[in-house]
Amino acid sequence: MPVHKTTARIQATGELTITHLPFAPGTLVEVLVVGSERSAAEREQEWARLMQAVQALPQAETIIDEDIATEIDRRAVMRQALAAVTQAGTFASIDDASAWQRELRVDRAQPGRED
């Protein structure tokens, strides 16, 4: 289940606009709008409710503790690798990461980006 998390500000008109979503046009998505003024306890309760709902999905039955532990380990290794790249200054000369990526991807087709 692809998930995209972002923050946005409600406009003076009361409208909310979210752009550049990583979903194909016409995709049906579920939208959950949560005010950020909630307390930590309220956010924790909401998270617990969300996790209960996710764990109730049929797909969750195929996830075992070993898979979770493997993913946690994989993320730890990735975190260490990224820290090493940062410490080495590998990308320190890149001022605008978005422009750099656009330049790298200029030869590749970008779905939904014909411009």
Tab-separated table of C-alpha atoms in Angstrom:
chain	number	residue	atom	x	y	z
A	1	MET	CA	0.000	0.000	0.000
A	2	PRO	CA	1.815	3.155	-1.192
A	3	VAL	CA	1.704	5.993	1.318
A	4	HIS	CA	2.612	9.649	0.788
A	5	LYS	CA	2.935	11.933	3.786
A	6	THR	CA	3.216	15.691	3.461
A	7	THR	CA	2.194	18.854	5.226
A	8	ALA	CA	0.114	21.643	3.763
A	9	ARG	CA	-1.465	24.858	4.953
A	10	ILE	CA	-5.192	25.488	4.634
A	11	GLN	CA	-5.717	28.506	2.382
A	12	ALA	CA	-7.750	31.561	3.384
A	13	THR	CA	-10.600	30.170	1.263
A	14	GLY	CA	-10.649	27.049	3.429
A	15	GLU	CA	-9.274	24.958	0.574
A	16	LEU	CA	-6.359	22.562	0.619
A	17	THR	CA	-4.246	21.856	-2.462
A	18	ILE	CA	-1.762	19.007	-2.642
A	19	THR	CA	0.375	18.742	-5.774
A	20	HIS	CA	3.040	16.399	-7.152
A	21	LEU	CA	1.534	13.259	-5.656
A	22	PRO	CA	3.246	9.955	-6.500
A	23	PHE	CA	0.067	8.346	-7.825
A	24	ALA	CA	-1.150	7.894	-11.376
A	25	PRO	CA	-3.949	10.182	-12.558
A	26	GLY	CA	-7.326	8.619	-11.790
A	27	THR	CA	-6.012	6.581	-8.853
A	28	LEU	CA	-8.493	6.371	-5.997
A	29	VAL	CA	-6.734	7.439	-2.779
A	30	GLU	CA	-7.821	7.698	0.820
A	31	VAL	CA	-7.291	11.147	2.336
A	32	LEU	CA	-6.807	11.731	6.041
A	33	VAL	CA	-6.506	15.370	7.115
A	34	VAL	CA	-5.181	15.823	10.637
A	35	GLY	CA	-4.606	19.180	12.328
A	36	SER	CA	-1.129	19.515	13.789
A	37	GLU	CA	-2.323	21.232	16.950
A	38	ARG	CA	-3.006	17.906	18.653
A	39	SER	CA	-1.118	16.887	21.747
A	40	ALA	CA	1.480	14.136	21.683
A	41	ALA	CA	-0.923	11.834	23.547
A	42	GLU	CA	-3.654	12.458	20.957
A	43	ARG	CA	-1.242	11.770	18.087
A	44	GLU	CA	-0.103	8.582	19.807
A	45	GLN	CA	-3.708	7.408	20.242
A	46	GLU	CA	-4.488	8.164	16.595
A	47	TRP	CA	-1.363	6.287	15.519
A	48	ALA	CA	-2.399	3.286	17.625
A	49	ARG	CA	-5.870	3.320	16.008
A	50	LEU	CA	-4.334	3.567	12.549
A	51	MET	CA	-1.964	0.677	13.250
A	52	GLN	CA	-4.873	-1.456	14.488
A	53	ALA	CA	-6.689	-0.757	11.223
A	54	VAL	CA	-3.583	-1.577	9.183
A	55	GLN	CA	-2.944	-4.769	11.130
A	56	ALA	CA	-6.534	-5.835	10.477
A	57	LEU	CA	-5.914	-5.783	6.711
A	58	PRO	CA	-5.623	-9.228	5.081
A	59	GLN	CA	-2.137	-8.348	3.786
A	60	ALA	CA	-0.892	-7.943	7.366
A	61	GLU	CA	-1.360	-11.665	7.987
A	62	THR	CA	1.593	-12.422	5.709
A	63	ILE	CA	3.999	-10.219	7.676
A	64	ILE	CA	5.941	-12.103	10.303
A	65	ASP	CA	8.190	-10.846	13.105
A	66	GLU	CA	11.260	-12.086	11.244
A	67	ASP	CA	10.361	-9.875	8.247
A	68	ILE	CA	9.974	-6.878	10.536
A	69	ALA	CA	13.342	-7.552	12.206
A	70	THR	CA	14.995	-7.905	8.785
A	71	GLU	CA	13.529	-4.577	7.658
A	72	ILE	CA	14.700	-2.855	10.851
A	73	ASP	CA	18.213	-4.249	10.313
A	74	ARG	CA	18.182	-3.199	6.657
A	75	ARG	CA	17.183	0.329	7.618
A	76	ALA	CA	19.950	0.493	10.231
A	77	VAL	CA	22.518	-0.527	7.600
A	78	MET	CA	21.116	2.056	5.190
A	79	ARG	CA	21.242	4.743	7.889
A	80	GLN	CA	24.925	3.916	8.527
A	81	ALA	CA	25.698	4.006	4.808
A	82	LEU	CA	24.007	7.387	4.400
A	83	ALA	CA	25.875	8.735	7.430
A	84	ALA	CA	29.160	7.598	5.847
A	85	VAL	CA	28.245	9.274	2.544
A	86	THR	CA	27.380	12.464	4.430
A	87	GLN	CA	30.599	12.380	6.438
A	88	ALA	CA	32.654	11.826	3.282
A	89	GLY	CA	31.036	14.915	1.716
A	90	THR	CA	30.175	12.963	-1.418
A	91	PHE	CA	27.362	15.309	-2.424
A	92	ALA	CA	28.558	18.475	-0.657
A	93	SER	CA	29.062	20.285	-3.966
A	94	ILE	CA	25.399	19.894	-4.932
A	95	ASP	CA	23.528	23.086	-4.056
A	96	ASP	CA	20.127	22.177	-5.510
A	97	ALA	CA	19.327	18.466	-5.190
A	98	SER	CA	16.158	18.775	-7.283
A	99	ALA	CA	17.981	20.432	-10.175
A	100	TRP	CA	20.758	17.830	-9.934
A	101	GLN	CA	18.233	14.980	-10.134
A	102	ARG	CA	16.397	16.604	-13.060
A	103	GLU	CA	19.730	16.879	-14.878
A	104	LEU	CA	20.550	13.222	-14.195
A	105	ARG	CA	17.127	12.069	-15.367
A	106	VAL	CA	16.814	14.208	-18.466
A	107	ASP	CA	17.232	11.178	-20.742
A	108	ARG	CA	14.669	9.048	-18.893
A	109	ALA	CA	10.920	9.168	-19.381
A	110	GLN	CA	9.121	10.415	-16.286
A	111	PRO	CA	5.560	9.027	-16.031
A	112	GLY	CA	3.087	11.884	-15.879
A	113	ARG	CA	5.801	14.450	-16.692
A	114	GLU	CA	5.740	15.098	-20.397
A	115	ASP	CA	7.072	18.660	-19.995
